[in-house]
Tab-separated table of C-alpha atoms and ligand atoms in Angstrom:
chain	number	residue	atom	x	y	z
A	1	UNK	CA	86.476	-171.210	15.288
A	2	UNK	CA	86.061	-169.959	11.732
A	3	UNK	CA	86.658	-166.374	12.765
A	4	UNK	CA	89.571	-167.311	14.778
A	5	UNK	CA	91.221	-169.184	11.930
A	6	UNK	CA	90.525	-166.343	9.541
A	7	UNK	CA	92.168	-163.846	11.801
A	8	UNK	CA	95.037	-166.269	12.422
A	9	UNK	CA	95.781	-166.386	8.738
A	10	UNK	CA	95.381	-162.740	8.326
A	11	UNK	CA	98.018	-162.173	11.046
A	12	UNK	CA	100.380	-164.543	9.326
A	13	UNK	CA	100.020	-162.809	5.995
A	14	UNK	CA	101.510	-159.630	7.276
A	15	UNK	CA	104.163	-161.238	9.281
A	16	UNK	CA	107.530	-162.200	7.822
A	17	UNK	CA	107.973	-165.710	9.070
A	18	UNK	CA	106.931	-169.270	8.527
A	19	UNK	CA	103.613	-170.708	9.759
A	20	UNK	CA	103.962	-171.801	13.231
A	21	UNK	CA	102.804	-175.277	14.237
A	22	UNK	CA	99.960	-175.219	16.652
A	23	UNK	CA	97.784	-178.026	18.027
A	24	UNK	CA	94.109	-178.055	17.669
A	25	UNK	CA	91.772	-177.187	20.413
A	26	UNK	CA	92.909	-174.246	22.371
A	27	UNK	CA	91.270	-171.004	21.159
A	28	UNK	CA	93.709	-168.520	19.786
A	29	UNK	CA	94.521	-165.034	20.806
A	30	UNK	CA	96.530	-163.491	18.110
A	31	UNK	CA	98.694	-160.533	18.617
A	32	UNK	CA	98.835	-158.940	15.210
A	33	UNK	CA	99.264	-155.785	13.258
A	34	UNK	CA	95.987	-154.127	12.087
A	35	UNK	CA	94.638	-150.862	10.982
A	36	UNK	CA	91.756	-149.279	12.697
A	37	UNK	CA	89.833	-145.999	12.378
A	38	UNK	CA	90.527	-144.441	15.905
A	39	UNK	CA	90.197	-140.775	14.870
A	40	UNK	CA	87.145	-139.338	13.082
A	41	UNK	CA	86.779	-140.451	9.510
A	42	UNK	CA	88.219	-137.134	8.129
A	43	UNK	CA	91.585	-138.338	9.520
A	44	UNK	CA	93.733	-141.156	8.440
A	45	UNK	CA	93.307	-144.628	10.022
A	46	UNK	CA	95.762	-145.784	12.618
A	47	UNK	CA	98.218	-148.764	12.286
A	48	UNK	CA	98.022	-150.475	15.625
A	49	UNK	CA	99.003	-153.605	17.537
A	50	UNK	CA	96.023	-155.538	18.332
A	51	UNK	CA	94.574	-158.726	19.769
A	52	UNK	CA	92.630	-160.440	16.877
A	53	UNK	CA	92.614	-157.200	14.631
A	54	UNK	CA	90.402	-155.097	16.833
A	55	UNK	CA	90.853	-152.122	19.253
A	56	UNK	CA	90.253	-153.060	22.137
A	57	UNK	CA	90.759	-156.882	21.663
A	58	UNK	CA	87.831	-159.142	21.932
A	59	UNK	CA	85.818	-159.244	25.092
A	60	UNK	CA	86.541	-162.507	26.795
A	61	UNK	CA	83.627	-163.767	28.896
A	62	UNK	CA	83.841	-166.878	31.097
A	63	UNK	CA	82.074	-168.287	33.965
A	64	UNK	CA	83.353	-167.894	37.574
A	65	UNK	CA	85.110	-171.171	38.593
A	66	UNK	CA	85.867	-172.228	35.085
A	67	UNK	CA	89.084	-172.578	33.428
A	68	UNK	CA	90.184	-170.161	30.721
A	69	UNK	CA	92.419	-171.150	27.916
A	70	UNK	CA	93.970	-169.163	25.271
A	71	UNK	CA	96.957	-169.730	22.971
A	72	UNK	CA	98.722	-166.408	22.439
A	73	UNK	CA	100.026	-166.548	18.841
A	74	UNK	CA	102.548	-163.705	18.335
A	75	UNK	CA	102.120	-162.404	14.764
A	76	UNK	CA	103.777	-159.147	15.789
A	77	UNK	CA	107.462	-158.413	14.876
A	78	UNK	CA	108.276	-157.776	18.545
A	79	UNK	CA	108.288	-160.362	21.476
A	80	UNK	CA	105.224	-159.939	23.680
A	81	UNK	CA	103.252	-161.679	26.525
A	82	UNK	CA	99.825	-161.394	28.149
A	83	UNK	CA	98.950	-160.337	31.734
A	84	UNK	CA	95.685	-161.276	33.076
A	85	UNK	CA	95.090	-158.256	35.160
A	86	UNK	CA	93.394	-158.733	38.655
A	87	UNK	CA	93.099	-162.508	38.272
A	88	UNK	CA	94.193	-164.356	41.396
A	89	UNK	CA	96.222	-166.547	39.063
A	90	UNK	CA	98.681	-169.314	39.036
A	91	UNK	CA	102.094	-167.575	38.994
A	92	UNK	CA	103.288	-169.292	35.840
A	93	UNK	CA	100.372	-167.755	33.917
A	94	UNK	CA	100.949	-164.237	35.069
A	95	UNK	CA	102.514	-163.104	31.789
A	96	UNK	CA	105.326	-160.873	33.208
A	97	UNK	CA	108.223	-161.162	30.734
A	98	UNK	CA	111.513	-161.372	32.644
A	99	UNK	CA	109.785	-162.611	35.935
A	100	UNK	CA	107.230	-165.359	35.192
A	101	UNK	CA	108.024	-166.348	31.741
A	102	UNK	CA	110.085	-165.373	28.777
A	103	UNK	CA	108.588	-163.104	26.253
A	104	UNK	CA	107.017	-164.918	23.255
A	105	UNK	CA	109.257	-164.353	20.230
A	106	UNK	CA	107.580	-163.301	16.755
A	107	UNK	CA	106.050	-166.291	15.320
A	108	UNK	CA	105.789	-168.336	18.453
A	109	UNK	CA	102.998	-169.066	20.732
A	110	UNK	CA	102.342	-169.533	24.513
A	111	UNK	CA	99.526	-171.366	26.179
A	112	UNK	CA	97.696	-169.657	28.815
A	113	UNK	CA	95.495	-171.779	31.041
A	114	UNK	CA	94.062	-170.166	34.126
A	115	UNK	CA	91.472	-170.933	36.855
A	116	UNK	CA	88.999	-168.088	37.529
A	117	UNK	CA	88.225	-167.966	41.187
A	118	UNK	CA	86.598	-164.637	41.240
A	119	UNK	CA	83.686	-162.968	39.267
A	120	UNK	CA	84.088	-159.520	38.130
A	121	UNK	CA	85.480	-156.988	35.540
A	122	UNK	CA	89.220	-157.725	34.693
A	123	UNK	CA	91.322	-157.116	31.717
A	124	UNK	CA	94.145	-158.508	29.761
A	125	UNK	CA	97.083	-156.658	28.280
A	126	UNK	CA	100.660	-157.011	27.134
A	127	UNK	CA	103.266	-157.150	29.756
A	128	UNK	CA	106.409	-156.947	27.528
A	129	UNK	CA	107.583	-153.418	27.015
A	130	UNK	CA	103.931	-152.594	28.108
A	131	UNK	CA	104.651	-148.831	27.937
A	132	UNK	CA	104.653	-149.197	24.202
A	133	UNK	CA	102.526	-152.262	23.511
A	134	UNK	CA	99.440	-151.232	25.706
A	135	UNK	CA	99.657	-147.821	24.097
A	136	UNK	CA	99.603	-149.270	20.609
A	137	UNK	CA	96.556	-151.241	21.532
A	138	UNK	CA	97.335	-154.569	23.145
A	139	UNK	CA	94.494	-154.807	25.803
A	140	UNK	CA	91.082	-156.232	26.065
A	141	UNK	CA	88.325	-156.788	28.588
A	142	UNK	CA	88.084	-159.974	30.665
A	143	UNK	CA	84.679	-160.629	32.131
A	144	UNK	CA	84.137	-163.338	34.611
A	145	UNK	CA	80.366	-163.872	35.186
A	146	UNK	CA	78.584	-164.627	38.430
A	147	UNK	CA	76.649	-167.782	38.604
A	148	UNK	CA	73.712	-165.704	39.528
A	149	UNK	CA	74.178	-162.319	37.808
A	150	UNK	CA	72.493	-159.244	39.154
A	151	UNK	CA	69.069	-158.124	37.888
A	152	UNK	CA	69.954	-155.776	35.095
A	153	UNK	CA	68.495	-155.399	31.583
A	154	UNK	CA	71.990	-155.149	30.002
A	155	UNK	CA	75.577	-155.647	30.836
A	156	UNK	CA	77.921	-153.323	28.933
A	157	UNK	CA	81.718	-153.085	28.940
A	158	UNK	CA	83.045	-149.638	28.613
A	159	UNK	CA	86.863	-149.734	28.019
A	160	UNK	CA	88.111	-146.257	28.360
A	161	UNK	CA	91.405	-145.337	26.598
A	162	UNK	CA	93.254	-142.436	25.232
A	163	UNK	CA	95.527	-142.422	22.237
A	164	UNK	CA	98.284	-139.978	21.263
A	165	UNK	CA	97.879	-139.507	17.447
A	166	UNK	CA	99.528	-137.478	14.814
A	167	UNK	CA	96.478	-135.966	13.133
A	168	UNK	CA	98.279	-135.656	9.815
A	169	UNK	CA	99.277	-139.309	9.496
A	170	UNK	CA	96.911	-141.098	11.883
A	171	UNK	CA	100.088	-142.778	13.343
A	172	UNK	CA	100.738	-142.965	17.106
A	173	UNK	CA	103.087	-140.306	18.156
A	174	UNK	CA	106.283	-142.550	18.602
A	175	UNK	CA	107.706	-141.131	21.641
A	176	UNK	CA	106.748	-143.773	24.158
A	177	UNK	CA	110.242	-143.594	25.683
A	178	UNK	CA	110.377	-139.790	25.789
A	179	UNK	CA	112.144	-138.659	28.992
A	180	UNK	CA	109.898	-135.708	29.293
A	181	UNK	CA	106.643	-137.786	29.732
A	182	UNK	CA	108.174	-140.641	31.659
A	183	UNK	CA	109.665	-138.286	34.203
A	184	UNK	CA	106.323	-136.317	34.552
A	185	UNK	CA	102.826	-137.692	34.670
A	186	UNK	CA	103.272	-140.134	31.748
A	187	UNK	CA	101.898	-140.252	28.302
A	188	UNK	CA	98.517	-138.676	27.996
A	189	UNK	CA	96.530	-138.940	24.576
A	190	UNK	CA	94.997	-136.282	22.513
A	191	UNK	CA	91.943	-138.330	21.788
A	192	UNK	CA	89.818	-140.132	24.326
A	193	UNK	CA	87.486	-143.007	23.506
A	194	UNK	CA	85.464	-146.025	24.609
A	195	UNK	CA	85.700	-149.427	23.126
A	196	UNK	CA	87.875	-148.021	20.329
A	197	UNK	CA	85.679	-145.199	19.422
A	198	UNK	CA	85.892	-141.531	20.187
A	199	UNK	CA	82.096	-141.161	19.715
A	200	UNK	CA	80.905	-144.254	21.645
A	201	UNK	CA	77.107	-144.230	21.942
A	202	UNK	CA	74.873	-146.465	23.791
A	203	UNK	CA	71.200	-146.586	22.858
A	204	UNK	CA	68.945	-147.210	25.986
A	205	UNK	CA	65.358	-146.755	27.069
A	206	UNK	CA	64.074	-144.646	29.897
A	207	UNK	CA	64.188	-146.607	33.263
A	208	UNK	CA	66.212	-149.336	31.739
A	209	UNK	CA	68.841	-150.746	34.139
A	210	UNK	CA	72.338	-151.256	32.841
A	211	UNK	CA	75.462	-152.606	34.415
A	212	UNK	CA	78.362	-150.543	33.155
A	213	UNK	CA	81.810	-152.173	33.496
A	214	UNK	CA	84.255	-149.418	33.349
A	215	UNK	CA	87.837	-150.301	32.642
A	216	UNK	CA	90.699	-147.639	32.267
A	217	UNK	CA	93.209	-149.031	29.869
A	218	UNK	CA	95.018	-145.797	29.299
A	219	UNK	CA	98.789	-145.583	29.906
A	220	UNK	CA	98.726	-142.755	32.362
A	221	UNK	CA	95.444	-140.863	32.396
A	222	UNK	CA	93.357	-140.628	35.580
A	223	UNK	CA	89.766	-140.164	34.555
A	224	UNK	CA	87.422	-137.980	36.578
A	225	UNK	CA	83.975	-139.264	35.584
A	226	UNK	CA	80.373	-138.403	36.404
A	227	UNK	CA	77.034	-139.575	35.358
A	228	UNK	CA	74.329	-137.398	33.657
A	229	UNK	CA	70.757	-138.617	33.141
A	230	UNK	CA	71.608	-141.740	34.993
A	231	UNK	CA	71.126	-142.752	38.589
A	232	UNK	CA	73.857	-145.074	39.503
A	233	UNK	CA	75.430	-147.171	42.385
A	234	UNK	CA	79.061	-148.428	42.523
A	235	UNK	CA	78.739	-152.229	43.152
A	236	UNK	CA	82.496	-153.376	42.639
A	237	UNK	CA	85.868	-152.098	42.366
A	238	UNK	CA	88.743	-153.805	40.439
A	239	UNK	CA	86.338	-156.886	40.144
A	240	UNK	CA	85.591	-157.258	43.726
A	241	UNK	CA	82.153	-156.618	44.922
A	242	UNK	CA	81.421	-153.882	47.556
A	243	UNK	CA	79.726	-155.060	50.683
A	244	UNK	CA	76.871	-152.667	49.865
A	245	UNK	CA	76.172	-150.705	46.662
A	246	UNK	CA	77.272	-147.036	46.940
A	247	UNK	CA	75.095	-144.349	45.420
A	248	UNK	CA	77.002	-142.216	42.824
A	249	UNK	CA	76.672	-138.675	44.071
A	250	UNK	CA	80.076	-137.176	43.133
A	251	UNK	CA	82.973	-137.447	40.638
A	252	UNK	CA	84.214	-140.879	40.262
A	253	UNK	CA	87.973	-141.463	39.881
A	254	UNK	CA	89.334	-144.223	37.683
A	255	UNK	CA	93.131	-144.477	37.716
A	256	UNK	CA	95.003	-146.404	35.113
A	257	UNK	CA	94.172	-150.152	35.242
A	258	UNK	CA	91.374	-149.712	37.699
A	259	UNK	CA	87.927	-150.995	37.120
A	260	UNK	CA	84.455	-149.972	38.376
A	261	UNK	CA	81.236	-151.729	38.067
A	262	UNK	CA	78.114	-149.425	38.186
A	263	UNK	CA	74.567	-150.353	38.068
A	264	UNK	CA	72.771	-147.303	36.551
A	265	UNK	CA	69.075	-146.634	35.911
A	266	UNK	CA	68.453	-144.334	32.799
A	267	UNK	CA	66.356	-141.503	34.317
A	268	UNK	CA	66.786	-138.991	31.475
A	269	UNK	CA	63.692	-138.504	29.207
A	270	UNK	CA	63.701	-139.248	25.659
A	271	UNK	CA	65.910	-136.719	23.772
A	272	UNK	CA	67.682	-135.395	26.924
A	273	UNK	CA	71.443	-135.785	27.191
A	274	UNK	CA	72.492	-138.791	29.144
A	275	UNK	CA	75.776	-140.649	29.612
A	276	UNK	CA	79.168	-140.939	31.065
A	277	UNK	CA	81.104	-137.638	31.111
A	278	UNK	CA	84.753	-137.062	31.773
A	279	UNK	CA	86.684	-134.057	33.143
A	280	UNK	CA	88.843	-132.909	30.237
A	281	UNK	CA	92.293	-131.137	30.661
A	282	UNK	CA	90.629	-127.746	30.149
A	283	UNK	CA	88.300	-128.471	33.205
A	284	UNK	CA	85.182	-128.779	31.166
A	285	UNK	CA	82.921	-131.909	31.296
A	286	UNK	CA	82.762	-133.740	28.011
A	287	UNK	CA	80.777	-136.723	26.855
A	288	UNK	CA	82.750	-139.952	26.976
A	289	UNK	CA	79.954	-142.438	26.266
A	290	UNK	CA	76.610	-141.044	25.239
A	291	UNK	CA	73.543	-142.842	26.292
A	292	UNK	CA	70.744	-141.916	23.776
A	293	UNK	CA	67.389	-142.489	25.284
A	294	UNK	CA	64.720	-143.719	22.906
A	295	UNK	CA	61.527	-145.094	24.383
A	296	UNK	CA	60.627	-146.322	27.852
A	297	UNK	CA	61.531	-149.643	29.398
A	298	UNK	CA	59.450	-149.204	32.689
A	299	UNK	CA	57.227	-146.498	34.087
A	300	UNK	CA	59.414	-145.973	37.088
A	301	UNK	CA	63.188	-146.711	38.029
A	302	UNK	CA	63.845	-149.705	40.178
A	303	UNK	CA	65.519	-148.239	43.216
A	304	UNK	CA	68.667	-149.389	45.051
A	305	UNK	CA	70.165	-152.615	43.700
A	306	UNK	CA	71.236	-155.576	45.745
A	307	UNK	CA	74.962	-156.103	46.482
A	308	UNK	CA	76.740	-158.553	44.077
A	309	UNK	CA	77.495	-161.907	45.399
A	310	UNK	CA	80.747	-162.102	47.312
A	311	UNK	CA	83.879	-163.638	45.878
A	312	UNK	CA	85.927	-166.233	47.981
A	313	UNK	CA	88.713	-165.111	50.191
A	314	UNK	CA	87.717	-161.535	50.544
A	315	UNK	CA	88.770	-161.181	54.240
A	316	UNK	CA	92.102	-159.718	55.196
A	317	UNK	CA	92.671	-160.987	58.685
A	318	UNK	CA	95.336	-160.295	61.346
A	319	UNK	CA	95.995	-156.813	59.896
A	320	UNK	CA	96.772	-155.028	63.104
A	321	UNK	CA	99.440	-157.549	64.125
A	322	UNK	CA	101.081	-157.804	60.674
A	323	UNK	CA	104.524	-156.321	60.158
A	324	UNK	CA	104.561	-153.008	58.172
A	325	UNK	CA	106.969	-152.882	55.283
A	326	UNK	CA	107.955	-149.306	54.110
A	327	UNK	CA	107.924	-148.627	50.359
A	328	UNK	CA	108.452	-144.894	49.593
A	329	UNK	CA	107.703	-143.910	46.127
A	330	UNK	CA	110.408	-141.738	45.025
A	331	UNK	CA	111.797	-139.495	42.110
A	332	UNK	CA	110.446	-137.907	39.037
A	333	UNK	CA	110.793	-134.403	37.645
A	334	UNK	CA	110.878	-131.344	40.066
A	335	UNK	CA	111.778	-133.493	42.984
A	336	UNK	CA	114.025	-136.108	42.042
A	337	UNK	CA	115.968	-138.249	44.736
A	338	UNK	CA	119.314	-138.319	46.033
A	339	UNK	CA	120.201	-141.779	44.556
A	340	UNK	CA	118.918	-145.339	44.437
A	341	UNK	CA	120.043	-148.670	43.215
A	342	UNK	CA	119.943	-149.560	39.535
A	343	UNK	CA	121.242	-152.762	38.010
A	344	UNK	CA	123.015	-153.636	41.365
A	345	UNK	CA	124.824	-150.246	41.634
A	346	UNK	CA	124.183	-147.282	43.712
A	347	UNK	CA	123.627	-144.262	41.482
A	348	UNK	CA	122.943	-140.588	42.067
A	349	UNK	CA	120.171	-138.633	40.374
A	350	UNK	CA	122.216	-137.452	37.491
A	351	UNK	CA	123.520	-140.934	36.767
A	352	UNK	CA	119.984	-142.407	37.005
A	353	UNK	CA	118.717	-139.874	34.553
A	354	UNK	CA	121.454	-140.566	32.099
A	355	UNK	CA	120.372	-144.183	32.286
A	356	UNK	CA	116.831	-143.268	31.470
A	357	UNK	CA	115.572	-143.930	34.960
A	358	UNK	CA	113.630	-141.513	36.944
A	359	UNK	CA	111.761	-143.415	39.737
A	360	UNK	CA	112.417	-145.752	42.555
A	361	UNK	CA	110.408	-147.845	45.011
A	362	UNK	CA	112.099	-148.016	48.472
A	363	UNK	CA	115.513	-147.074	46.950
A	364	UNK	CA	115.398	-149.698	44.218
A	365	UNK	CA	115.092	-148.677	40.536
A	366	UNK	CA	113.319	-151.348	38.497
A	367	UNK	CA	113.383	-155.059	39.460
A	368	UNK	CA	116.439	-156.002	41.522
A	369	UNK	CA	117.771	-159.555	41.875
A	370	UNK	CA	116.131	-159.924	45.284
A	371	UNK	CA	112.476	-159.114	45.986
A	372	UNK	CA	111.370	-156.171	48.077
A	373	UNK	CA	109.855	-158.673	50.481
A	374	UNK	CA	109.675	-162.341	51.003
A	375	UNK	CA	106.503	-163.667	52.605
A	376	UNK	CA	105.397	-166.967	53.922
A	377	UNK	CA	102.362	-168.331	52.310
A	378	UNK	CA	99.206	-167.373	54.387
A	379	UNK	CA	100.894	-164.513	56.100
A	380	UNK	CA	99.342	-161.079	56.316
A	381	UNK	CA	101.440	-158.203	55.177
A	382	UNK	CA	101.148	-154.461	55.107
A	383	UNK	CA	103.067	-152.280	52.734
A	384	UNK	CA	103.085	-148.570	53.514
A	385	UNK	CA	103.470	-146.493	50.302
A	386	UNK	CA	104.459	-143.002	50.932
A	387	UNK	CA	104.486	-140.834	47.833
A	388	UNK	CA	107.500	-138.604	48.083
A	389	UNK	CA	106.959	-137.414	44.448
A	390	UNK	CA	104.780	-134.601	43.146
A	391	UNK	CA	102.938	-137.049	40.789
A	392	UNK	CA	100.015	-139.454	41.480
A	393	UNK	CA	100.759	-143.173	41.042
A	394	UNK	CA	98.395	-146.146	40.428
A	395	UNK	CA	100.181	-149.019	42.380
A	396	UNK	CA	99.104	-152.439	41.204
A	397	UNK	CA	99.896	-155.608	42.895
A	398	UNK	CA	99.802	-158.895	40.896
A	399	UNK	CA	98.387	-162.104	42.124
A	400	UNK	CA	96.595	-160.902	45.106
A	401	UNK	CA	94.021	-158.232	46.039
A	402	UNK	CA	94.463	-155.943	48.984
A	403	UNK	CA	92.588	-153.500	51.167
A	404	UNK	CA	93.820	-150.055	52.023
A	405	UNK	CA	94.177	-149.703	55.776
A	406	UNK	CA	93.251	-146.328	57.244
A	407	UNK	CA	94.877	-144.734	60.115
A	408	UNK	CA	92.184	-145.871	62.493
A	409	UNK	CA	92.662	-149.308	61.324
A	410	UNK	CA	89.442	-149.581	59.141
A	411	UNK	CA	90.083	-151.454	55.944
A	412	UNK	CA	88.894	-150.167	52.515
A	413	UNK	CA	87.400	-152.068	49.760
A	414	UNK	CA	89.179	-154.919	48.247
A	415	UNK	CA	91.122	-154.059	44.979
A	416	UNK	CA	94.279	-154.570	42.991
A	417	UNK	CA	95.190	-151.117	42.007
A	418	UNK	CA	95.343	-148.218	44.250
A	419	UNK	CA	95.963	-144.389	43.410
A	420	UNK	CA	98.563	-142.737	45.742
A	421	UNK	CA	98.361	-139.074	45.566
A	422	UNK	CA	101.306	-136.818	45.989
A	423	UNK	CA	102.558	-136.384	49.463
A	424	UNK	CA	100.117	-138.969	50.777
A	425	UNK	CA	100.503	-142.358	52.410
A	426	UNK	CA	98.523	-145.399	51.499
A	427	UNK	CA	98.935	-148.535	53.472
A	428	UNK	CA	97.813	-151.786	51.868
A	429	UNK	CA	97.162	-154.997	53.691
A	430	UNK	CA	96.683	-158.334	52.068
A	431	UNK	CA	96.955	-162.083	52.806
A	432	UNK	CA	99.953	-163.523	50.870
A	433	UNK	CA	98.045	-166.596	49.871
A	434	UNK	CA	99.256	-167.030	46.327
A	435	UNK	CA	102.807	-168.467	45.909
A	436	UNK	CA	105.137	-167.068	43.391
A	437	UNK	CA	106.948	-163.990	42.208
A	438	UNK	CA	104.598	-161.011	41.963
A	439	UNK	CA	105.063	-157.550	40.568
A	440	UNK	CA	104.173	-154.490	42.654
A	441	UNK	CA	104.373	-151.598	40.245
A	442	UNK	CA	103.015	-148.142	39.124
A	443	UNK	CA	100.469	-148.673	36.347
A	444	UNK	CA	101.479	-145.363	34.780
A	445	UNK	CA	103.304	-147.530	32.273
A	446	UNK	CA	106.230	-144.978	31.593
A	447	UNK	CA	106.788	-144.838	35.280
A	448	UNK	CA	106.926	-148.580	35.587
A	449	UNK	CA	109.452	-148.722	32.582
A	450	UNK	CA	111.725	-146.199	34.230
A	451	UNK	CA	112.047	-147.280	37.780
A	452	UNK	CA	108.642	-147.909	39.530
A	453	UNK	CA	108.636	-151.714	39.330
A	454	UNK	CA	109.433	-154.005	42.151
A	455	UNK	CA	108.506	-157.491	43.136
A	456	UNK	CA	107.672	-159.686	46.145
A	457	UNK	CA	108.121	-163.238	46.738
A	458	UNK	CA	105.557	-165.633	48.358
A	459	UNK	CA	106.997	-168.903	49.424
B	501	CU	CU1	103.780	-143.742	38.657
């Protein structure tokens, strides 16, 4: 509480407005300016937008089945709101400015209170002008703990991000809205890091067992990852437990907003290189998080782990009989589209470009007045997303998790964000069991801001 109050005051000191009134007992989450050393120390520090003064924001841990309360206090000079990504949440708490709430003006607050039905790895981030606000640092991990956690020695959160910094000034390169990046793959940083550090290091002992909770909080970068000196199993995707742990044998792909829980045994000898590597743009593998091995925890590794306990409501039933709704993903550089509806008007490609819009979902650019689909509560629905663009898109559904349905009818793991590759079709199936207005959008945030955002209604 003392810490929270101190940060609260620090936030106010830098903000040009009067002290807002706030009631006592709800813990604060303060969106505030801060300065953080993201680049190596020989470079200048970076002014950021943060939660509670740190990049990433504080790790919020809560028990499955509990209720989480945070009072967002906006000490920034811009309006903001918080989205609790992947939580099957009460619609009013979803944090989407312009759909589920008004953005919180500077100096004002908003009380978030959410039930936490599912255990797993989630995250929270700004959902007002998120293309800029998330890039400037407004995100943090949200960890919902199982009543009976898996048998591991340590539980570590690795929030993977990239930052586009001017090396001379340390400032973020301020072209979040640049048409060039928004119409292409989105904004990719020139510095990659974990938990706010480009040189993240995790000390460990040989044969120690770690749970690694990977979160991709980057604006647009798809990370190809591999383990070195570690033997691992994937045990959950986007918070949701897999039916059986899957041995990590190949490159892991983590698209923006996706999460992946790994259980790893440290198999490297003391002094050997170990850690999480990522595929850099020049096709070399680079260390993302170094695991430095000192000493030994056990004489042998433990062998395959047990699956995590299931979450409730993980079945998607009645899929084969469910109607299929077509949602082509359209637009972007090099391919474009003939035209689409923006702001209630039919526009051709050139006119859309002049309006700073490059993408559409099923012929609709951005949120229209009417939803893409209206579903009855409890209904099973299928949405077939055909990627007619030459870029990958990480499609995220709010409020509910889905399973990808393969052509033979088999259902994939339950998750909330799926990567749809160019010229591919991904069909998602879900039970519309959560009433409200829910976004379905690309999590390449520049794409979302220039057309790739739609919504569905569950009544
Ligand atoms: Cu996209």
